[in-house]
């Protein structure tokens, strides 16, 4: 694992990510969780500068797409990321693209039930993606 540059911290780039997410429409973090194939608590840790957990390099392009980073925001984020994790983005591993599909579902009349339905749909999509990844063309 690469050593961080002196004075560079995970919080530096997470602060930028948090500001971007805070200025985006409601539901951005939920869409990010779906795109990353994770749950919302993982996204909360990714976005919160208090958590020292680094953002995996393979998630960067997905984060930029889902959160609609401006060129200036992306540049500032990547500069901070590279100061904190020199060379980490240069692994040569391909990044997976994402697609956004809108789905209309009924309002179940309570925030708790709506959240449960959203979580079930997200889990189902993650399972479908895992299954589709094992299929041959």
mmCIF file of N, CA and C in Angstrom:
data_model
loop_
_atom_site.group_PDB
_atom_site.id
_atom_site.type_symbol
_atom_site.label_atom_id
_atom_site.label_comp_id
_atom_site.label_asym_id
_atom_site.label_seq_id
_atom_site.Cartn_x
_atom_site.Cartn_y
_atom_site.Cartn_z
ATOM 1 N N UNK A 1 0.846 -1.179 0.000
ATOM 2 C CA UNK A 1 0.000 0.000 0.000
ATOM 3 C C UNK A 1 0.886 1.235 0.000
ATOM 4 N N UNK A 2 0.481 2.262 -0.754
ATOM 5 C CA UNK A 2 1.263 3.486 -0.856
ATOM 6 C C UNK A 2 1.114 4.336 0.390
ATOM 7 N N UNK A 3 2.188 4.995 0.744
ATOM 8 C CA UNK A 3 2.160 5.904 1.877
ATOM 9 C C UNK A 3 1.539 7.224 1.459
ATOM 10 N N UNK A 4 0.833 7.857 2.356
ATOM 11 C CA UNK A 4 0.239 9.157 2.074
ATOM 12 C C UNK A 4 1.321 10.223 2.055
ATOM 13 N N UNK A 5 1.118 11.227 1.229
ATOM 14 C CA UNK A 5 2.039 12.359 1.200
ATOM 15 C C UNK A 5 1.949 13.093 2.541
ATOM 16 N N UNK A 6 3.033 13.728 2.970
ATOM 17 C CA UNK A 6 2.993 14.447 4.244
ATOM 18 C C UNK A 6 1.864 15.478 4.276
ATOM 19 N N UNK A 7 1.057 15.420 5.303
ATOM 20 C CA UNK A 7 -0.029 16.376 5.480
ATOM 21 C C UNK A 7 -1.297 16.028 4.729
ATOM 22 N N UNK A 8 -1.239 15.092 3.805
ATOM 23 C CA UNK A 8 -2.429 14.717 3.039
ATOM 24 C C UNK A 8 -3.248 13.717 3.839
ATOM 25 N N UNK A 9 -4.554 13.903 3.830
ATOM 26 C CA UNK A 9 -5.423 12.994 4.571
ATOM 27 C C UNK A 9 -6.628 12.599 3.729
ATOM 28 N N UNK A 10 -7.224 11.499 4.103
ATOM 29 C CA UNK A 10 -8.441 11.038 3.464
ATOM 30 C C UNK A 10 -9.531 12.102 3.610
ATOM 31 N N UNK A 11 -9.554 12.771 4.751
ATOM 32 C CA UNK A 11 -10.583 13.785 4.995
ATOM 33 C C UNK A 11 -10.541 14.904 3.968
ATOM 34 N N UNK A 12 -9.367 15.167 3.409
ATOM 35 C CA UNK A 12 -9.239 16.254 2.429
ATOM 36 C C UNK A 12 -10.119 15.994 1.204
ATOM 37 N N UNK A 13 -10.028 14.801 0.624
ATOM 38 C CA UNK A 13 -10.843 14.550 -0.559
ATOM 39 C C UNK A 13 -12.278 14.186 -0.206
ATOM 40 N N UNK A 14 -12.484 13.615 0.975
ATOM 41 C CA UNK A 14 -13.847 13.309 1.385
ATOM 42 C C UNK A 14 -14.642 14.586 1.656
ATOM 43 N N UNK A 15 -13.986 15.635 2.094
ATOM 44 C CA UNK A 15 -14.653 16.919 2.302
ATOM 45 C C UNK A 15 -15.185 17.456 0.970
ATOM 46 N N UNK A 16 -14.401 17.284 -0.084
ATOM 47 C CA UNK A 16 -14.845 17.705 -1.416
ATOM 48 C C UNK A 16 -16.039 16.861 -1.849
ATOM 49 N N UNK A 17 -15.955 15.547 -1.671
ATOM 50 C CA UNK A 17 -17.054 14.657 -2.038
ATOM 51 C C UNK A 17 -18.318 15.005 -1.254
ATOM 52 N N UNK A 18 -18.168 15.266 0.024
ATOM 53 C CA UNK A 18 -19.315 15.611 0.864
ATOM 54 C C UNK A 18 -19.985 16.899 0.357
ATOM 55 N N UNK A 19 -19.178 17.901 0.015
ATOM 56 C CA UNK A 19 -19.729 19.160 -0.497
ATOM 57 C C UNK A 19 -20.471 18.937 -1.809
ATOM 58 N N UNK A 20 -19.908 18.105 -2.685
ATOM 59 C CA UNK A 20 -20.569 17.803 -3.962
ATOM 60 C C UNK A 20 -21.908 17.130 -3.694
ATOM 61 N N UNK A 21 -21.913 16.110 -2.843
ATOM 62 C CA UNK A 21 -23.156 15.380 -2.546
ATOM 63 C C UNK A 21 -24.201 16.276 -1.890
ATOM 64 N N UNK A 22 -23.746 17.173 -1.017
ATOM 65 C CA UNK A 22 -24.680 18.072 -0.337
ATOM 66 C C UNK A 22 -25.338 19.053 -1.301
ATOM 67 N N UNK A 23 -24.699 19.300 -2.442
ATOM 68 C CA UNK A 23 -25.249 20.227 -3.428
ATOM 69 C C UNK A 23 -25.973 19.529 -4.572
ATOM 70 N N UNK A 24 -26.228 18.244 -4.433
ATOM 71 C CA UNK A 24 -26.937 17.487 -5.452
ATOM 72 C C UNK A 24 -28.345 17.172 -4.956
ATOM 73 N N UNK A 25 -29.225 16.758 -5.858
ATOM 74 C CA UNK A 25 -30.611 16.468 -5.453
ATOM 75 C C UNK A 25 -30.706 15.350 -4.419
ATOM 76 N N UNK A 26 -31.780 15.379 -3.692
ATOM 77 C CA UNK A 26 -32.072 14.329 -2.727
ATOM 78 C C UNK A 26 -32.060 12.982 -3.439
ATOM 79 N N UNK A 27 -31.511 11.978 -2.808
ATOM 80 C CA UNK A 27 -31.465 10.641 -3.385
ATOM 81 C C UNK A 27 -30.156 10.304 -4.070
ATOM 82 N N UNK A 28 -29.251 11.276 -4.154
ATOM 83 C CA UNK A 28 -27.971 11.023 -4.815
ATOM 84 C C UNK A 28 -27.200 9.917 -4.103
ATOM 85 N N UNK A 29 -27.188 9.953 -2.779
ATOM 86 C CA UNK A 29 -26.444 8.926 -2.041
ATOM 87 C C UNK A 29 -27.065 7.551 -2.221
ATOM 88 N N UNK A 30 -28.379 7.497 -2.307
ATOM 89 C CA UNK A 30 -29.048 6.227 -2.564
ATOM 90 C C UNK A 30 -28.708 5.688 -3.943
ATOM 91 N N UNK A 31 -28.691 6.571 -4.945
ATOM 92 C CA UNK A 31 -28.313 6.149 -6.297
ATOM 93 C C UNK A 31 -26.859 5.693 -6.329
ATOM 94 N N UNK A 32 -26.019 6.365 -5.544
ATOM 95 C CA UNK A 32 -24.612 5.969 -5.470
ATOM 96 C C UNK A 32 -24.478 4.579 -4.857
ATOM 97 N N UNK A 33 -25.250 4.309 -3.825
ATOM 98 C CA UNK A 33 -25.210 2.979 -3.195
ATOM 99 C C UNK A 33 -25.602 1.902 -4.203
ATOM 100 N N UNK A 34 -26.643 2.161 -4.988
ATOM 101 C CA UNK A 34 -27.082 1.194 -5.992
ATOM 102 C C UNK A 34 -25.994 1.002 -7.047
ATOM 103 N N UNK A 35 -25.427 2.108 -7.525
ATOM 104 C CA UNK A 35 -24.407 2.031 -8.577
ATOM 105 C C UNK A 35 -23.160 1.285 -8.111
ATOM 106 N N UNK A 36 -22.814 1.445 -6.836
ATOM 107 C CA UNK A 36 -21.639 0.766 -6.296
ATOM 108 C C UNK A 36 -21.950 -0.654 -5.841
ATOM 109 N N UNK A 37 -23.232 -1.002 -5.800
ATOM 110 C CA UNK A 37 -23.621 -2.335 -5.341
ATOM 111 C C UNK A 37 -23.408 -2.505 -3.850
ATOM 112 N N UNK A 38 -23.613 -1.417 -3.116
ATOM 113 C CA UNK A 38 -23.409 -1.444 -1.665
ATOM 114 C C UNK A 38 -24.661 -0.922 -0.971
ATOM 115 N N UNK A 39 -24.586 -0.805 0.336
ATOM 116 C CA UNK A 39 -25.711 -0.234 1.061
ATOM 117 C C UNK A 39 -25.427 1.230 1.410
ATOM 118 N N UNK A 40 -26.450 1.914 1.868
ATOM 119 C CA UNK A 40 -26.319 3.351 2.147
ATOM 120 C C UNK A 40 -25.330 3.637 3.277
ATOM 121 N N UNK A 41 -25.180 2.732 4.224
ATOM 122 C CA UNK A 41 -24.235 2.985 5.313
ATOM 123 C C UNK A 41 -22.801 3.021 4.790
ATOM 124 N N UNK A 42 -22.488 2.197 3.788
ATOM 125 C CA UNK A 42 -21.164 2.234 3.177
ATOM 126 C C UNK A 42 -20.944 3.585 2.501
ATOM 127 N N UNK A 43 -21.962 4.063 1.784
ATOM 128 C CA UNK A 43 -21.859 5.367 1.122
ATOM 129 C C UNK A 43 -21.699 6.474 2.168
ATOM 130 N N UNK A 44 -22.403 6.362 3.276
ATOM 131 C CA UNK A 44 -22.255 7.363 4.343
ATOM 132 C C UNK A 44 -20.817 7.420 4.841
ATOM 133 N N UNK A 45 -20.183 6.269 4.965
ATOM 134 C CA UNK A 45 -18.783 6.237 5.383
ATOM 135 C C UNK A 45 -17.858 6.777 4.294
ATOM 136 N N UNK A 46 -18.185 6.514 3.032
ATOM 137 C CA UNK A 46 -17.380 7.039 1.925
ATOM 138 C C UNK A 46 -17.408 8.562 1.901
ATOM 139 N N UNK A 47 -18.569 9.136 2.176
ATOM 140 C CA UNK A 47 -18.778 10.572 2.033
ATOM 141 C C UNK A 47 -18.352 11.353 3.272
ATOM 142 N N UNK A 48 -18.348 10.736 4.426
ATOM 143 C CA UNK A 48 -18.088 11.453 5.679
ATOM 144 C C UNK A 48 -16.593 11.587 5.960
ATOM 145 N N UNK A 49 -16.068 12.826 6.024
ATOM 146 C CA UNK A 49 -14.638 13.032 6.269
ATOM 147 C C UNK A 49 -14.169 12.540 7.641
ATOM 148 N N UNK A 50 -15.088 12.328 8.564
ATOM 149 C CA UNK A 50 -14.720 11.848 9.898
ATOM 150 C C UNK A 50 -14.177 10.426 9.834
ATOM 151 N N UNK A 51 -14.690 9.627 8.886
ATOM 152 C CA UNK A 51 -14.240 8.249 8.739
ATOM 153 C C UNK A 51 -12.954 8.222 7.915
ATOM 154 N N UNK A 52 -11.923 7.609 8.452
ATOM 155 C CA UNK A 52 -10.621 7.557 7.774
ATOM 156 C C UNK A 52 -10.548 6.476 6.699
ATOM 157 N N UNK A 53 -11.643 5.760 6.476
ATOM 158 C CA UNK A 53 -11.672 4.712 5.466
ATOM 159 C C UNK A 53 -11.448 5.343 4.091
ATOM 160 N N UNK A 54 -10.400 4.925 3.362
ATOM 161 C CA UNK A 54 -10.158 5.496 2.039
ATOM 162 C C UNK A 54 -11.193 5.026 1.024
ATOM 163 N N UNK A 55 -11.374 5.817 0.004
ATOM 164 C CA UNK A 55 -12.273 5.443 -1.080
ATOM 165 C C UNK A 55 -11.489 4.567 -2.054
ATOM 166 N N UNK A 56 -11.978 3.364 -2.341
ATOM 167 C CA UNK A 56 -11.274 2.499 -3.288
ATOM 168 C C UNK A 56 -11.206 3.148 -4.665
ATOM 169 N N UNK A 57 -10.062 3.046 -5.311
ATOM 170 C CA UNK A 57 -9.846 3.682 -6.614
ATOM 171 C C UNK A 57 -10.842 3.196 -7.658
ATOM 172 N N UNK A 58 -11.258 1.932 -7.569
ATOM 173 C CA UNK A 58 -12.180 1.415 -8.575
ATOM 174 C C UNK A 58 -13.563 2.059 -8.497
ATOM 175 N N UNK A 59 -13.869 2.772 -7.412
ATOM 176 C CA UNK A 59 -15.169 3.427 -7.266
ATOM 177 C C UNK A 59 -15.172 4.864 -7.786
ATOM 178 N N UNK A 60 -14.030 5.407 -8.102
ATOM 179 C CA UNK A 60 -13.955 6.831 -8.431
ATOM 180 C C UNK A 60 -14.802 7.211 -9.642
ATOM 181 N N UNK A 61 -14.676 6.492 -10.741
ATOM 182 C CA UNK A 61 -15.433 6.862 -11.943
ATOM 183 C C UNK A 61 -16.934 6.786 -11.704
ATOM 184 N N UNK A 62 -17.371 5.780 -10.973
ATOM 185 C CA UNK A 62 -18.795 5.654 -10.653
ATOM 186 C C UNK A 62 -19.249 6.844 -9.815
ATOM 187 N N UNK A 63 -18.446 7.224 -8.832
ATOM 188 C CA UNK A 63 -18.774 8.379 -7.989
ATOM 189 C C UNK A 63 -18.879 9.639 -8.842
ATOM 190 N N UNK A 64 -17.933 9.844 -9.755
ATOM 191 C CA UNK A 64 -17.967 11.029 -10.604
ATOM 192 C C UNK A 64 -19.217 11.057 -11.482
ATOM 193 N N UNK A 65 -19.603 9.900 -12.021
ATOM 194 C CA UNK A 65 -20.774 9.828 -12.891
ATOM 195 C C UNK A 65 -22.071 10.070 -12.122
ATOM 196 N N UNK A 66 -22.237 9.362 -11.019
ATOM 197 C CA UNK A 66 -23.492 9.439 -10.277
ATOM 198 C C UNK A 66 -23.664 10.810 -9.619
ATOM 199 N N UNK A 67 -22.590 11.359 -9.081
ATOM 200 C CA UNK A 67 -22.660 12.634 -8.361
ATOM 201 C C UNK A 67 -22.517 13.840 -9.283
ATOM 202 N N UNK A 68 -22.282 13.605 -10.568
ATOM 203 C CA UNK A 68 -22.180 14.680 -11.560
ATOM 204 C C UNK A 68 -21.173 15.750 -11.148
ATOM 205 N N UNK A 69 -19.938 15.320 -10.922
ATOM 206 C CA UNK A 69 -18.858 16.252 -10.589
ATOM 207 C C UNK A 69 -18.636 17.204 -11.754
ATOM 208 N N UNK A 70 -18.448 18.475 -11.458
ATOM 209 C CA UNK A 70 -18.039 19.422 -12.493
ATOM 210 C C UNK A 70 -16.556 19.168 -12.772
ATOM 211 N N UNK A 71 -16.030 19.662 -13.886
ATOM 212 C CA UNK A 71 -14.598 19.481 -14.140
ATOM 213 C C UNK A 71 -13.719 20.045 -13.015
ATOM 214 N N UNK A 72 -14.103 21.188 -12.456
ATOM 215 C CA UNK A 72 -13.320 21.784 -11.365
ATOM 216 C C UNK A 72 -13.386 20.918 -10.104
ATOM 217 N N UNK A 73 -14.576 20.403 -9.784
ATOM 218 C CA UNK A 73 -14.727 19.549 -8.604
ATOM 219 C C UNK A 73 -13.931 18.258 -8.776
ATOM 220 N N UNK A 74 -13.995 17.694 -9.962
ATOM 221 C CA UNK A 74 -13.260 16.455 -10.237
ATOM 222 C C UNK A 74 -11.757 16.686 -10.121
ATOM 223 N N UNK A 75 -11.290 17.775 -10.681
ATOM 224 C CA UNK A 75 -9.862 18.098 -10.629
ATOM 225 C C UNK A 75 -9.385 18.285 -9.190
ATOM 226 N N UNK A 76 -10.150 19.022 -8.391
ATOM 227 C CA UNK A 76 -9.776 19.249 -6.984
ATOM 228 C C UNK A 76 -9.788 17.932 -6.212
ATOM 229 N N UNK A 77 -10.811 17.109 -6.449
ATOM 230 C CA UNK A 77 -10.908 15.822 -5.765
ATOM 231 C C UNK A 77 -9.715 14.933 -6.111
ATOM 232 N N UNK A 78 -9.423 14.803 -7.411
ATOM 233 C CA UNK A 78 -8.334 13.928 -7.832
ATOM 234 C C UNK A 78 -6.970 14.430 -7.350
ATOM 235 N N UNK A 79 -6.787 15.735 -7.292
ATOM 236 C CA UNK A 79 -5.526 16.275 -6.772
ATOM 237 C C UNK A 79 -5.361 15.877 -5.306
ATOM 238 N N UNK A 80 -6.428 16.021 -4.531
ATOM 239 C CA UNK A 80 -6.373 15.646 -3.111
ATOM 240 C C UNK A 80 -6.204 14.134 -2.957
ATOM 241 N N UNK A 81 -6.907 13.356 -3.783
ATOM 242 C CA UNK A 81 -6.817 11.893 -3.731
ATOM 243 C C UNK A 81 -5.390 11.442 -4.037
ATOM 244 N N UNK A 82 -4.807 12.026 -5.086
ATOM 245 C CA UNK A 82 -3.450 11.637 -5.479
ATOM 246 C C UNK A 82 -2.402 12.060 -4.453
ATOM 247 N N UNK A 83 -2.627 13.166 -3.766
ATOM 248 C CA UNK A 83 -1.705 13.563 -2.686
ATOM 249 C C UNK A 83 -1.768 12.563 -1.534
ATOM 250 N N UNK A 84 -2.972 12.093 -1.268
ATOM 251 C CA UNK A 84 -3.173 11.159 -0.151
ATOM 252 C C UNK A 84 -2.725 9.746 -0.508
ATOM 253 N N UNK A 85 -2.979 9.337 -1.737
ATOM 254 C CA UNK A 85 -2.669 7.971 -2.178
ATOM 255 C C UNK A 85 -1.864 8.021 -3.482
ATOM 256 N N UNK A 86 -0.609 8.419 -3.417
ATOM 257 C CA UNK A 86 0.190 8.513 -4.654
ATOM 258 C C UNK A 86 0.238 7.170 -5.386
ATOM 259 N N UNK A 87 -0.088 7.200 -6.675
ATOM 260 C CA UNK A 87 0.006 6.009 -7.504
ATOM 261 C C UNK A 87 -1.152 5.035 -7.401
ATOM 262 N N UNK A 88 -2.057 5.227 -6.498
ATOM 263 C CA UNK A 88 -3.147 4.257 -6.306
ATOM 264 C C UNK A 88 -4.050 4.148 -7.531
ATOM 265 N N UNK A 89 -4.278 5.257 -8.218
ATOM 266 C CA UNK A 89 -5.169 5.210 -9.385
ATOM 267 C C UNK A 89 -4.503 4.593 -10.600
ATOM 268 N N UNK A 90 -3.211 4.360 -10.555
ATOM 269 C CA UNK A 90 -2.470 3.862 -11.711
ATOM 270 C C UNK A 90 -2.323 2.346 -11.701
ATOM 271 N N UNK A 91 -3.336 1.647 -11.242
ATOM 272 C CA UNK A 91 -3.263 0.193 -11.156
ATOM 273 C C UNK A 91 -3.467 -0.476 -12.499
ATOM 274 N N UNK A 92 -4.028 0.246 -13.453
ATOM 275 C CA UNK A 92 -4.278 -0.338 -14.762
ATOM 276 C C UNK A 92 -5.519 -1.200 -14.817
ATOM 277 N N UNK A 93 -6.258 -1.304 -13.716
ATOM 278 C CA UNK A 93 -7.476 -2.097 -13.708
ATOM 279 C C UNK A 93 -8.586 -1.328 -14.408
ATOM 280 N N UNK A 94 -9.323 -1.978 -15.292
ATOM 281 C CA UNK A 94 -10.413 -1.279 -15.968
ATOM 282 C C UNK A 94 -11.523 -0.952 -14.983
ATOM 283 N N UNK A 95 -12.161 0.171 -15.220
ATOM 284 C CA UNK A 95 -13.283 0.552 -14.361
ATOM 285 C C UNK A 95 -14.582 0.217 -15.087
ATOM 286 N N UNK A 96 -15.533 -0.265 -14.347
ATOM 287 C CA UNK A 96 -16.822 -0.617 -14.927
ATOM 288 C C UNK A 96 -17.676 0.629 -15.052
ATOM 289 N N UNK A 97 -18.361 0.743 -16.171
ATOM 290 C CA UNK A 97 -19.289 1.846 -16.355
ATOM 291 C C UNK A 97 -20.599 1.539 -15.654
ATOM 292 N N UNK A 98 -21.447 2.527 -15.603
ATOM 293 C CA UNK A 98 -22.761 2.316 -15.008
ATOM 294 C C UNK A 98 -23.813 2.833 -15.960
ATOM 295 N N UNK A 99 -25.010 2.347 -15.777
ATOM 296 C CA UNK A 99 -26.178 2.850 -16.475
ATOM 297 C C UNK A 99 -27.212 3.166 -15.423
ATOM 298 N N UNK A 100 -28.023 4.150 -15.691
ATOM 299 C CA UNK A 100 -29.096 4.502 -14.774
ATOM 300 C C UNK A 100 -30.409 4.097 -15.407
ATOM 301 N N UNK A 101 -31.197 3.340 -14.665
ATOM 302 C CA UNK A 101 -32.523 2.934 -15.107
ATOM 303 C C UNK A 101 -33.518 3.478 -14.095
ATOM 304 N N UNK A 102 -34.509 4.198 -14.582
ATOM 305 C CA UNK A 102 -35.543 4.723 -13.690
ATOM 306 C C UNK A 102 -36.637 3.685 -13.528
ATOM 307 N N UNK A 103 -37.164 3.613 -12.345
ATOM 308 C CA UNK A 103 -38.209 2.648 -12.040
ATOM 309 C C UNK A 103 -39.292 3.371 -11.255
ATOM 310 N N UNK A 104 -40.520 3.227 -11.672
ATOM 311 C CA UNK A 104 -41.640 3.847 -10.975
ATOM 312 C C UNK A 104 -42.298 2.795 -10.094
ATOM 313 N N UNK A 105 -42.393 3.091 -8.817
ATOM 314 C CA UNK A 105 -43.011 2.176 -7.864
ATOM 315 C C UNK A 105 -44.049 2.955 -7.057
ATOM 316 N N UNK A 106 -45.016 2.256 -6.502
ATOM 317 C CA UNK A 106 -46.037 2.973 -5.725
ATOM 318 C C UNK A 106 -45.480 3.481 -4.403
ATOM 319 N N UNK A 107 -46.058 4.559 -3.911
ATOM 320 C CA UNK A 107 -45.742 5.055 -2.573
ATOM 321 C C UNK A 107 -46.520 4.183 -1.597
ATOM 322 N N UNK A 108 -45.821 3.575 -0.669
ATOM 323 C CA UNK A 108 -46.465 2.643 0.264
ATOM 324 C C UNK A 108 -47.065 3.325 1.489
ATOM 325 N N UNK A 109 -47.005 4.635 1.522
ATOM 326 C CA UNK A 109 -47.685 5.357 2.595
ATOM 327 C C UNK A 109 -46.870 5.610 3.844
ATOM 328 N N UNK A 110 -45.659 5.092 3.908
ATOM 329 C CA UNK A 110 -44.812 5.381 5.062
ATOM 330 C C UNK A 110 -43.354 5.358 4.628
ATOM 331 N N UNK A 111 -42.577 6.220 5.240
ATOM 332 C CA UNK A 111 -41.157 6.308 4.907
ATOM 333 C C UNK A 111 -40.456 4.973 5.188
ATOM 334 N N UNK A 112 -40.826 4.313 6.269
ATOM 335 C CA UNK A 112 -40.191 3.039 6.632
ATOM 336 C C UNK A 112 -40.476 1.970 5.578
ATOM 337 N N UNK A 113 -41.719 1.854 5.126
ATOM 338 C CA UNK A 113 -42.058 0.853 4.106
ATOM 339 C C UNK A 113 -41.421 1.202 2.758
ATOM 340 N N UNK A 114 -41.421 2.497 2.404
ATOM 341 C CA UNK A 114 -40.785 2.907 1.149
ATOM 342 C C UNK A 114 -39.290 2.591 1.170
ATOM 343 N N UNK A 115 -38.643 2.860 2.292
ATOM 344 C CA UNK A 115 -37.211 2.575 2.416
ATOM 345 C C UNK A 115 -36.953 1.072 2.320
ATOM 346 N N UNK A 116 -37.814 0.271 2.932
ATOM 347 C CA UNK A 116 -37.658 -1.186 2.867
ATOM 348 C C UNK A 116 -37.802 -1.672 1.425
ATOM 349 N N UNK A 117 -38.787 -1.125 0.697
ATOM 350 C CA UNK A 117 -38.967 -1.509 -0.705
ATOM 351 C C UNK A 117 -37.736 -1.116 -1.517
ATOM 352 N N UNK A 118 -37.234 0.102 -1.313
ATOM 353 C CA UNK A 118 -36.036 0.557 -2.032
ATOM 354 C C UNK A 118 -34.854 -0.368 -1.763
ATOM 355 N N UNK A 119 -34.690 -0.774 -0.513
ATOM 356 C CA UNK A 119 -33.585 -1.663 -0.150
ATOM 357 C C UNK A 119 -33.748 -3.032 -0.815
ATOM 358 N N UNK A 120 -34.984 -3.551 -0.852
ATOM 359 C CA UNK A 120 -35.217 -4.845 -1.495
ATOM 360 C C UNK A 120 -34.920 -4.781 -2.989
ATOM 361 N N UNK A 121 -35.336 -3.702 -3.642
ATOM 362 C CA UNK A 121 -35.074 -3.548 -5.071
ATOM 363 C C UNK A 121 -33.574 -3.443 -5.316
ATOM 364 N N UNK A 122 -32.878 -2.667 -4.496
ATOM 365 C CA UNK A 122 -31.425 -2.522 -4.642
ATOM 366 C C UNK A 122 -30.718 -3.858 -4.485
ATOM 367 N N UNK A 123 -31.117 -4.629 -3.495
ATOM 368 C CA UNK A 123 -30.517 -5.948 -3.268
ATOM 369 C C UNK A 123 -30.803 -6.875 -4.446
ATOM 370 N N UNK A 124 -32.008 -6.834 -4.954
ATOM 371 C CA UNK A 124 -32.373 -7.659 -6.100
ATOM 372 C C UNK A 124 -31.527 -7.304 -7.321
ATOM 373 N N UNK A 125 -31.327 -6.014 -7.552
ATOM 374 C CA UNK A 125 -30.508 -5.569 -8.684
ATOM 375 C C UNK A 125 -29.065 -6.029 -8.511
ATOM 376 N N UNK A 126 -28.521 -5.913 -7.299
ATOM 377 C CA UNK A 126 -27.146 -6.389 -7.053
ATOM 378 C C UNK A 126 -27.042 -7.879 -7.368
ATOM 379 N N UNK A 127 -28.042 -8.664 -6.952
ATOM 380 C CA UNK A 127 -28.038 -10.104 -7.228
ATOM 381 C C UNK A 127 -28.124 -10.371 -8.729
ATOM 382 N N UNK A 128 -28.965 -9.618 -9.431
ATOM 383 C CA UNK A 128 -29.075 -9.789 -10.878
ATOM 384 C C UNK A 128 -27.764 -9.459 -11.580
ATOM 385 N N UNK A 129 -27.096 -8.411 -11.144
ATOM 386 C CA UNK A 129 -25.825 -8.021 -11.749
ATOM 387 C C UNK A 129 -24.780 -9.110 -11.521
ATOM 388 N N UNK A 130 -24.731 -9.661 -10.313
ATOM 389 C CA UNK A 130 -23.791 -10.753 -10.035
ATOM 390 C C UNK A 130 -24.090 -11.958 -10.929
ATOM 391 N N UNK A 131 -25.370 -12.281 -11.099
ATOM 392 C CA UNK A 131 -25.760 -13.403 -11.951
ATOM 393 C C UNK A 131 -25.395 -13.116 -13.406
ATOM 394 N N UNK A 132 -25.706 -11.936 -13.886
ATOM 395 C CA UNK A 132 -25.410 -11.577 -15.276
ATOM 396 C C UNK A 132 -23.916 -11.590 -15.545
ATOM 397 N N UNK A 133 -23.115 -11.250 -14.558
ATOM 398 C CA UNK A 133 -21.655 -11.236 -14.728
ATOM 399 C C UNK A 133 -21.110 -12.637 -14.943
ATOM 400 N N UNK A 134 -21.829 -13.653 -14.489
ATOM 401 C CA UNK A 134 -21.350 -15.026 -14.650
ATOM 402 C C UNK A 134 -21.783 -15.637 -15.980
ATOM 403 N N UNK A 135 -22.689 -14.972 -16.691
ATOM 404 C CA UNK A 135 -23.213 -15.496 -17.954
ATOM 405 C C UNK A 135 -22.216 -15.238 -19.084
ATOM 406 N N UNK A 136 -22.156 -16.183 -20.012
ATOM 407 C CA UNK A 136 -21.293 -16.023 -21.185
ATOM 408 C C UNK A 136 -22.093 -15.389 -22.306
ATOM 409 N N UNK A 137 -21.398 -14.624 -23.151
ATOM 410 C CA UNK A 137 -22.064 -13.989 -24.303
ATOM 411 C C UNK A 137 -22.464 -15.000 -25.330
#
